[in-house]
């Protein structure tokens, strides 16, 4: 299991429509093989920045499977009009299991 | 509830000791009022980069409570020797509840 972190900067003022678009995009990711879930987060220090965290069974489920499928175009069609610049995407693996207090 | 994301770059080669130090630091965060949990993640694209995600009841539980307490010095004593540079810290709020597929 890995977590994709897409750092997305939106144009000023489009936050509400961007967030609604990501809400619609949930149905796209739901159909993506190996996609385990997602959460959209907004940066408190920067009102135009979002980090979209998407969990994948494997890295290749994202970088090969999703990016090489029509689902990627569906995702981009929903959201890319809101982008101020191309998103920066990185992937992370948990070093330890998450701890809850 | 907010998520602190501390992006930490470590000196080359110290990953194992840094990870062990964060494991010990769990006990520090466990004692921090308002700290709900944490997970250490490593960046697949960059072997010296970690993102440490820490959940707090409120932003101030971190920025005022933790940073103003002796626990912060305990945390830094465990880990700062591994830093290549000062960590970059941002805070995020969920726009929607996380979705699981």
Coordinates of N, CA and C in Angstrom, one line a residue:
Chain A
X1 N 0.9 -1.2 0.0 CA 0.0 0.0 0.0 C 0.9 1.2 0.0
X2 N 0.6 2.2 -0.9 CA 1.3 3.4 -0.9 C 0.3 4.6 -1.0
X3 N 0.8 5.7 -0.6 CA 0.0 6.9 -0.7 C 0.5 7.9 -1.7
X4 N -0.3 8.2 -2.7 CA 0.0 9.3 -3.6 C -0.3 10.6 -3.0
X5 N 0.6 11.6 -3.0 CA 0.2 12.9 -2.6 C 0.4 13.9 -3.8
X6 N -0.8 14.3 -4.2 CA -0.8 15.3 -5.3 C -1.0 16.7 -4.7
X7 N 0.1 17.5 -4.9 CA 0.0 18.9 -4.4 C -0.6 19.8 -5.5
X8 N -1.7 20.3 -5.3 CA -2.5 21.0 -6.3 C -2.6 22.5 -5.9
X9 N -2.2 23.4 -6.8 CA -2.4 24.8 -6.6 C -3.5 25.2 -7.6
X10 N -4.5 25.8 -7.0 CA -5.6 26.3 -7.9 C -5.5 27.8 -8.1
X11 N -6.2 28.2 -9.2 CA -6.3 29.6 -9.4 C -7.1 30.3 -8.3
X12 N -6.8 31.6 -8.0 CA -7.5 32.2 -6.9 C -9.0 32.3 -7.1
X13 N -9.7 32.0 -6.1 CA -11.2 32.1 -6.1 C -12.0 30.9 -6.6
X14 N -11.3 29.9 -7.1 CA -12.0 28.7 -7.7 C -12.1 27.6 -6.7
X15 N -11.8 27.9 -5.4 CA -11.7 26.8 -4.5 C -13.1 26.0 -4.4
X16 N -14.2 26.7 -4.3 CA -15.5 25.9 -4.2 C -15.7 25.0 -5.3
X17 N -15.5 25.5 -6.5 CA -15.8 24.7 -7.7 C -14.8 23.5 -7.8
X18 N -13.5 23.8 -7.4 CA -12.5 22.7 -7.4 C -12.9 21.6 -6.5
X19 N -13.3 22.0 -5.3 CA -13.7 21.0 -4.3 C -14.9 20.2 -4.7
X20 N -15.8 20.9 -5.4 CA -17.0 20.1 -5.9 C -16.5 19.2 -7.0
X21 N -15.6 19.6 -7.8 CA -15.1 18.7 -8.9 C -14.4 17.5 -8.3
X22 N -13.6 17.7 -7.3 CA -13.0 16.5 -6.7 C -14.0 15.6 -6.0
X23 N -15.1 16.2 -5.5 CA -16.2 15.3 -5.0 C -16.7 14.4 -6.1
X24 N -16.9 15.0 -7.3 CA -17.4 14.2 -8.4 C -16.4 13.2 -8.8
X25 N -15.1 13.5 -8.7 CA -14.0 12.6 -9.2 C -13.9 11.4 -8.3
X26 N -14.5 11.4 -7.1 CA -14.4 10.2 -6.3 C -14.9 9.0 -7.1
X27 N -16.0 9.2 -7.9 CA -16.5 8.1 -8.7 C -15.6 7.6 -9.7
X28 N -14.6 8.4 -10.2 CA -13.6 8.0 -11.1 C -12.6 7.1 -10.4
X29 N -12.1 7.6 -9.3 CA -11.1 6.8 -8.5 C -11.7 5.5 -8.0
X30 N -13.0 5.5 -7.7 CA -13.6 4.3 -7.2 C -13.5 3.2 -8.3
X31 N -13.5 3.5 -9.5 CA -13.4 2.6 -10.6 C -12.0 2.2 -11.0
X32 N -11.0 2.8 -10.3 CA -9.6 2.5 -10.7 C -9.1 1.3 -10.0
X33 N -8.6 0.3 -10.7 CA -8.1 -0.9 -10.1 C -7.0 -0.6 -9.1
X34 N -7.0 -1.1 -7.9 CA -6.0 -0.9 -6.9 C -6.1 0.4 -6.1
X35 N -7.1 1.2 -6.4 CA -7.3 2.4 -5.6 C -8.1 2.1 -4.4
X36 N -7.6 2.4 -3.2 CA -8.1 2.0 -1.9 C -8.9 3.1 -1.2
X37 N -8.7 4.3 -1.7 CA -9.4 5.4 -1.0 C -8.7 6.7 -1.2
X38 N -9.3 7.8 -0.7 CA -8.7 9.1 -0.9 C -9.2 10.1 0.1
X39 N -8.5 11.2 0.3 CA -9.0 12.3 1.0 C -8.4 13.6 0.5
X40 N -9.2 14.6 0.3 CA -8.8 15.9 -0.2 C -8.6 16.8 1.1
X41 N -7.4 17.4 1.1 CA -7.0 18.3 2.3 C -6.6 19.6 1.7
X42 N -7.0 20.7 2.5 CA -6.6 22.0 2.1 C -5.5 22.5 3.1
X43 N -4.6 23.3 2.6 CA -3.5 23.8 3.4 C -3.9 25.1 4.2
X44 N -3.8 25.1 5.5 CA -4.2 26.2 6.3 C -3.3 27.4 6.1
X45 N -2.0 27.2 5.7 CA -1.1 28.3 5.5 C -1.2 28.9 4.1
X46 N -1.9 28.2 3.2 CA -1.9 28.6 1.8 C -3.3 28.3 1.2
X47 N -4.2 29.3 1.0 CA -5.6 29.0 0.6 C -5.7 28.5 -0.8
X48 N -4.7 28.6 -1.6 CA -4.8 28.0 -2.9 C -4.2 26.6 -3.1
X49 N -3.7 26.1 -2.0 CA -3.0 24.8 -2.1 C -3.9 23.7 -1.4
X50 N -4.0 22.6 -2.2 CA -4.6 21.4 -1.6 C -3.6 20.3 -1.8
X51 N -3.6 19.3 -0.8 CA -2.9 18.1 -1.0 C -4.0 17.0 -1.1
X52 N -4.0 16.3 -2.2 CA -5.0 15.2 -2.4 C -4.2 13.9 -2.2
X53 N -4.6 13.2 -1.2 CA -4.0 11.9 -0.8 C -4.8 10.8 -1.3
X54 N -4.2 9.9 -2.1 CA -4.9 8.8 -2.7 C -4.1 7.5 -2.4
X55 N -4.8 6.5 -1.8 CA -4.1 5.3 -1.4 C -4.3 4.3 -2.6
X56 N -3.2 3.6 -2.9 CA -3.1 2.6 -3.9 C -2.5 1.3 -3.4
X57 N -3.0 0.2 -3.9 CA -2.4 -1.1 -3.5 C -0.9 -1.1 -3.8
X58 N -0.6 -0.7 -5.0 CA 0.8 -0.6 -5.4 C 1.1 0.7 -6.2
X59 N 2.4 1.1 -6.3 CA 2.8 2.3 -7.0 C 2.3 2.2 -8.5
X60 N 2.5 1.0 -9.0 CA 2.1 0.8 -10.5 C 0.6 0.9 -10.7
X61 N -0.2 0.6 -9.7 CA -1.6 0.8 -9.9 C -1.9 2.2 -10.2
X62 N -1.1 3.2 -9.7 CA -1.3 4.6 -10.0 C -0.5 4.9 -11.3
X63 N 0.8 4.7 -11.3 CA 1.7 5.3 -12.3 C 1.5 4.6 -13.6
X64 N 1.2 3.4 -13.6 CA 1.0 2.6 -14.9 C -0.5 2.5 -15.2
X65 N -1.2 1.8 -14.2 CA -2.6 1.5 -14.4 C -3.5 2.7 -14.6
X66 N -3.5 3.6 -13.6 CA -4.4 4.7 -13.7 C -4.0 5.7 -14.8
X67 N -2.7 6.1 -14.8 CA -2.2 7.1 -15.7 C -2.3 6.6 -17.1
X68 N -2.3 5.3 -17.4 CA -2.4 4.8 -18.7 C -3.9 4.5 -19.2
X69 N -4.8 4.8 -18.3 CA -6.2 4.4 -18.6 C -7.1 5.7 -19.0
X70 N -8.2 5.5 -19.5 CA -9.2 6.6 -19.8 C -9.6 7.3 -18.5
X71 N -9.5 6.6 -17.4 CA -9.9 7.2 -16.1 C -9.0 8.5 -15.8
X72 N -7.8 8.5 -16.2 CA -6.9 9.6 -16.0 C -7.5 10.8 -16.8
X73 N -7.9 10.6 -18.0 CA -8.5 11.7 -18.8 C -9.8 12.2 -18.1
X74 N -10.5 11.3 -17.6 CA -11.8 11.7 -16.9 C -11.5 12.6 -15.7
X75 N -10.5 12.2 -15.0 CA -10.1 12.9 -13.8 C -9.6 14.3 -14.2
X76 N -8.7 14.4 -15.2 CA -8.2 15.7 -15.6 C -9.3 16.6 -16.2
X77 N -10.3 16.0 -16.9 CA -11.3 16.8 -17.4 C -12.1 17.5 -16.3
X78 N -12.3 16.8 -15.2 CA -13.0 17.4 -14.1 C -12.3 18.5 -13.4
X79 N -10.9 18.4 -13.3 CA -10.2 19.3 -12.4 C -9.2 20.2 -13.0
X80 N -8.7 19.9 -14.2 CA -7.5 20.6 -14.6 C -7.8 22.1 -15.0
X81 N -9.0 22.4 -15.3 CA -9.4 23.8 -15.5 C -9.2 24.7 -14.3
X82 N -9.0 24.1 -13.1 CA -8.9 24.9 -11.9 C -7.4 25.1 -11.5
X83 N -6.5 24.3 -12.2 CA -5.1 24.3 -11.8 C -4.4 25.7 -12.2
X84 N -3.7 26.2 -11.2 CA -2.8 27.4 -11.5 C -1.5 26.9 -12.2
X85 N -1.1 25.7 -12.0 CA 0.1 25.1 -12.6 C -0.1 23.6 -12.5
X86 N 0.8 22.8 -13.2 CA 0.7 21.4 -13.1 C 0.9 20.9 -11.7
X87 N 0.1 19.9 -11.2 CA 0.3 19.4 -9.9 C 1.7 18.7 -9.7
X88 N 2.2 18.7 -8.5 CA 3.4 18.0 -8.1 C 2.9 16.7 -7.4
X89 N 3.4 15.6 -7.9 CA 2.9 14.3 -7.4 C 4.1 13.5 -6.8
X90 N 4.0 13.1 -5.6 CA 5.0 12.2 -5.0 C 4.2 11.0 -4.4
X91 N 5.0 10.0 -4.0 CA 4.4 8.8 -3.4 C 5.2 8.5 -2.1
X92 N 4.4 8.0 -1.2 CA 5.0 7.7 0.1 C 4.5 6.3 0.6
X93 N 5.4 5.7 1.4 CA 5.1 4.5 2.1 C 5.2 4.7 3.6
X94 N 4.4 4.1 4.3 CA 4.4 4.2 5.8 C 5.7 3.4 6.3
X95 N 6.4 4.1 7.2 CA 7.6 3.5 7.8 C 7.1 2.6 8.9
X96 N 6.2 3.1 9.7 CA 5.5 2.3 10.8 C 4.0 2.3 10.5
X97 N 3.3 1.4 11.1 CA 1.8 1.5 11.0 C 1.4 2.8 11.8
X98 N 0.4 3.5 11.2 CA -0.1 4.6 11.9 C -0.5 4.3 13.4
X99 N -0.2 5.3 14.3 CA -0.5 5.2 15.7 C -1.6 6.1 16.0
X100 N -2.6 5.6 16.8 CA -3.7 6.5 17.3 C -3.6 6.5 18.8
X101 N -3.8 7.7 19.3 CA -3.7 7.9 20.8 C -5.1 8.0 21.4
Chain B
X1 N -10.2 18.9 14.0 CA -9.0 18.0 13.8 C -8.2 18.5 12.6
X2 N -6.9 18.6 12.8 CA -6.0 19.1 11.7 C -4.9 18.1 11.6
X3 N -4.2 18.1 10.5 CA -3.1 17.3 10.3 C -1.8 18.1 10.0
X4 N -0.9 18.0 10.9 CA 0.4 18.6 10.7 C 1.2 17.8 9.7
X5 N 1.8 18.4 8.7 CA 2.7 17.6 7.8 C 4.1 18.2 8.0
X6 N 5.0 17.5 8.6 CA 6.4 18.0 8.7 C 7.2 17.3 7.7
X7 N 7.7 18.0 6.7 CA 8.6 17.5 5.7 C 10.0 17.6 6.2
X8 N 10.6 16.4 6.4 CA 11.9 16.3 7.0 C 12.9 15.7 6.0
X9 N 14.0 16.4 5.8 CA 15.1 15.9 5.0 C 16.2 15.5 5.9
X10 N 16.7 14.3 5.8 CA 17.7 13.8 6.7 C 19.1 13.8 5.9
X11 N 20.1 13.7 6.7 CA 21.5 13.6 6.1 C 21.5 12.2 5.4
X12 N 22.3 12.1 4.3 CA 22.4 10.8 3.6 C 22.9 9.7 4.6
X13 N 22.3 8.6 4.6 CA 22.8 7.4 5.3 C 22.2 7.2 6.7
X14 N 21.5 8.2 7.2 CA 21.1 8.2 8.6 C 19.6 7.7 8.7
X15 N 19.1 7.2 7.6 CA 17.7 6.8 7.7 C 17.3 5.9 8.8
X16 N 18.1 4.8 9.0 CA 17.7 3.8 10.0 C 17.7 4.4 11.4
X17 N 18.7 5.2 11.7 CA 18.7 5.8 13.0 C 17.6 6.9 13.2
X18 N 17.3 7.6 12.1 CA 16.2 8.6 12.2 C 14.9 7.9 12.4
X19 N 14.7 6.8 11.7 CA 13.4 6.1 11.8 C 13.3 5.5 13.3
X20 N 14.4 5.0 13.8 CA 14.3 4.5 15.2 C 14.0 5.6 16.2
X21 N 14.6 6.8 15.9 CA 14.4 8.0 16.8 C 12.9 8.4 16.8
X22 N 12.3 8.4 15.6 CA 10.9 8.7 15.5 C 10.1 7.7 16.2
X23 N 10.5 6.4 16.2 CA 9.8 5.4 16.9 C 9.8 5.7 18.4
X24 N 10.9 6.2 18.9 CA 11.0 6.5 20.3 C 10.2 7.8 20.6
X25 N 10.1 8.7 19.6 CA 9.4 9.9 19.8 C 7.9 9.8 20.0
X26 N 7.4 8.6 19.6 CA 6.0 8.4 19.7 C 5.5 8.6 21.2
X27 N 6.4 8.2 22.1 CA 6.1 8.4 23.5 C 6.0 9.8 23.9
X28 N 6.7 10.7 23.2 CA 6.6 12.1 23.5 C 5.3 12.7 23.0
X29 N 4.9 12.4 21.8 CA 3.7 12.9 21.2 C 2.5 12.3 22.0
X30 N 2.6 11.1 22.5 CA 1.5 10.5 23.2 C 1.2 11.3 24.4
X31 N 2.2 12.0 25.0 CA 1.9 12.9 26.2 C 1.5 14.3 25.8
X32 N 1.4 14.6 24.5 CA 1.1 16.0 24.1 C -0.4 16.2 24.1
X33 N -0.9 17.1 24.9 CA -2.4 17.4 24.9 C -2.9 17.7 23.5
X34 N -4.0 17.0 23.1 CA -4.6 17.3 21.8 C -3.9 16.5 20.6
X35 N -2.9 15.7 20.9 CA -2.3 14.9 19.9 C -3.1 13.6 19.7
X36 N -3.5 13.4 18.5 CA -4.5 12.3 18.3 C -3.8 11.0 17.7
X37 N -2.6 11.2 17.1 CA -1.9 10.1 16.5 C -0.9 10.6 15.4
X38 N -0.2 9.7 14.9 CA 0.8 10.1 13.9 C 1.2 8.9 13.0
X39 N 1.8 9.2 11.9 CA 2.4 8.2 11.0 C 3.6 8.8 10.3
X40 N 4.7 8.1 10.3 CA 5.9 8.5 9.6 C 5.9 7.8 8.2
X41 N 6.1 8.6 7.2 CA 6.1 8.1 5.8 C 7.4 8.5 5.1
X42 N 7.9 7.7 4.3 CA 9.1 8.0 3.5 C 8.7 8.2 2.0
X43 N 9.4 9.1 1.4 CA 9.1 9.5 0.0 C 9.8 8.5 -0.9
X44 N 9.0 7.9 -1.8 CA 9.6 6.9 -2.7 C 10.5 7.5 -3.8
X45 N 10.2 8.8 -4.1 CA 11.0 9.5 -5.1 C 12.3 10.1 -4.5
X46 N 12.4 10.1 -3.2 CA 13.5 10.9 -2.6 C 13.9 10.2 -1.3
X47 N 15.0 9.4 -1.3 CA 15.3 8.5 -0.2 C 15.7 9.3 1.1
X48 N 15.9 10.6 1.0 CA 16.3 11.4 2.2 C 15.1 12.2 2.7
X49 N 13.9 12.0 2.1 CA 12.8 12.8 2.5 C 11.7 11.9 3.2
X50 N 11.3 12.5 4.3 CA 10.2 11.9 5.1 C 9.1 12.9 5.2
X51 N 7.8 12.5 5.2 CA 6.7 13.3 5.7 C 6.2 12.7 6.9
X52 N 6.3 13.4 8.0 CA 5.7 13.0 9.3 C 4.3 13.6 9.5
X53 N 3.3 12.8 9.5 CA 1.9 13.4 9.6 C 1.5 13.2 11.1
X54 N 1.1 14.3 11.7 CA 0.7 14.2 13.1 C -0.7 14.9 13.2
X55 N -1.7 14.2 13.8 CA -3.0 14.7 13.9 C -3.2 15.4 15.2
X56 N -3.8 16.5 15.2 CA -4.0 17.3 16.4 C -5.5 17.7 16.5
X57 N -6.0 17.8 17.7 CA -7.4 18.2 17.8 C -7.6 19.6 17.3
X58 N -6.7 20.5 17.6 CA -6.7 21.9 17.0 C -5.3 22.3 16.6
X59 N -5.3 23.3 15.7 CA -4.0 23.9 15.3 C -3.2 24.4 16.5
X60 N -3.8 25.0 17.4 CA -3.1 25.6 18.5 C -2.6 24.5 19.5
X61 N -3.2 23.3 19.5 CA -2.6 22.2 20.3 C -1.2 22.0 19.8
X62 N -0.9 22.2 18.5 CA 0.5 22.0 18.0 C 1.3 23.3 18.1
X63 N 0.8 24.4 17.5 CA 1.6 25.5 17.3 C 1.8 26.3 18.6
X64 N 0.9 26.2 19.5 CA 1.0 26.9 20.8 C 1.4 25.9 21.9
X65 N 0.5 24.9 22.1 CA 0.7 23.9 23.2 C 2.0 23.1 23.1
X66 N 2.1 22.4 22.0 CA 3.3 21.5 21.9 C 4.6 22.3 21.7
X67 N 4.6 23.3 20.8 CA 5.8 24.1 20.5 C 6.2 24.9 21.7
X68 N 5.3 25.2 22.6 CA 5.6 26.0 23.8 C 6.0 25.2 25.0
X69 N 6.0 23.9 24.9 CA 6.2 23.0 26.0 C 7.6 22.3 26.0
X70 N 8.0 21.7 27.1 CA 9.2 20.9 27.1 C 9.2 19.7 26.2
X71 N 8.0 19.3 25.8 CA 7.9 18.1 24.9 C 8.6 18.4 23.6
X72 N 8.5 19.7 23.1 CA 9.1 20.1 21.8 C 10.6 19.9 21.9
X73 N 11.2 20.3 23.0 CA 12.7 20.1 23.2 C 13.0 18.6 23.2
X74 N 12.1 17.8 23.9 CA 12.4 16.3 23.9 C 12.4 15.8 22.5
X75 N 11.4 16.2 21.7 CA 11.3 15.7 20.3 C 12.5 16.1 19.5
X76 N 12.9 17.4 19.6 CA 14.0 17.8 18.8 C 15.3 17.1 19.3
X77 N 15.4 16.9 20.6 CA 16.6 16.2 21.1 C 16.8 14.8 20.4
X78 N 15.7 14.2 20.2 CA 15.7 12.8 19.6 C 16.1 12.9 18.1
X79 N 15.6 13.9 17.4 CA 15.7 13.8 15.9 C 16.5 14.8 15.2
X80 N 16.8 16.0 15.8 CA 17.3 17.1 15.0 C 18.8 16.8 14.6
X81 N 19.5 15.9 15.2 CA 20.8 15.6 14.7 C 20.8 14.9 13.4
X82 N 19.6 14.4 13.0 CA 19.5 13.7 11.7 C 19.2 14.7 10.5
X83 N 18.7 15.9 10.9 CA 18.2 16.8 9.9 C 19.3 17.3 9.0
X84 N 19.1 17.3 7.7 CA 20.0 18.0 6.7 C 19.7 19.5 6.7
X85 N 18.5 19.9 7.1 CA 18.0 21.3 7.1 C 16.8 21.4 8.0
X86 N 16.4 22.5 8.3 CA 15.2 22.6 9.2 C 14.0 22.1 8.5
X87 N 13.1 21.3 9.2 CA 11.9 20.8 8.6 C 11.0 21.9 8.1
X88 N 10.2 21.6 7.1 CA 9.1 22.5 6.6 C 7.8 21.9 7.1
X89 N 7.1 22.8 7.9 CA 5.9 22.3 8.5 C 4.7 23.0 8.0
X90 N 3.7 22.3 7.6 CA 2.4 22.9 7.2 C 1.3 22.1 7.8
X91 N 0.1 22.7 7.8 CA -1.1 22.1 8.4 C -2.2 22.0 7.4
X92 N -3.0 21.0 7.5 CA -4.0 20.7 6.6 C -5.3 20.3 7.3
X93 N -6.4 20.7 6.7 CA -7.7 20.2 7.2 C -8.4 19.4 6.1
X94 N -9.1 18.4 6.4 CA -9.8 17.6 5.4 C -11.0 18.4 4.9
X95 N -11.1 18.4 3.5 CA -12.2 19.1 2.9 C -13.5 18.2 3.0
X96 N -13.3 16.9 2.7 CA -14.3 15.9 2.9 C -13.8 14.9 3.8
X97 N -14.7 14.1 4.4 CA -14.2 12.9 5.2 C -13.5 12.0 4.2
X98 N -12.5 11.3 4.7 CA -11.8 10.3 3.9 C -12.8 9.3 3.4
X99 N -12.5 8.8 2.2 CA -13.3 7.8 1.5 C -12.5 6.5 1.4
X100 N -13.1 5.4 1.7 CA -12.5 4.1 1.5 C -13.3 3.3 0.6
X101 N -12.5 2.7 -0.4 CA -13.2 1.9 -1.4 C -13.1 0.4 -1.1

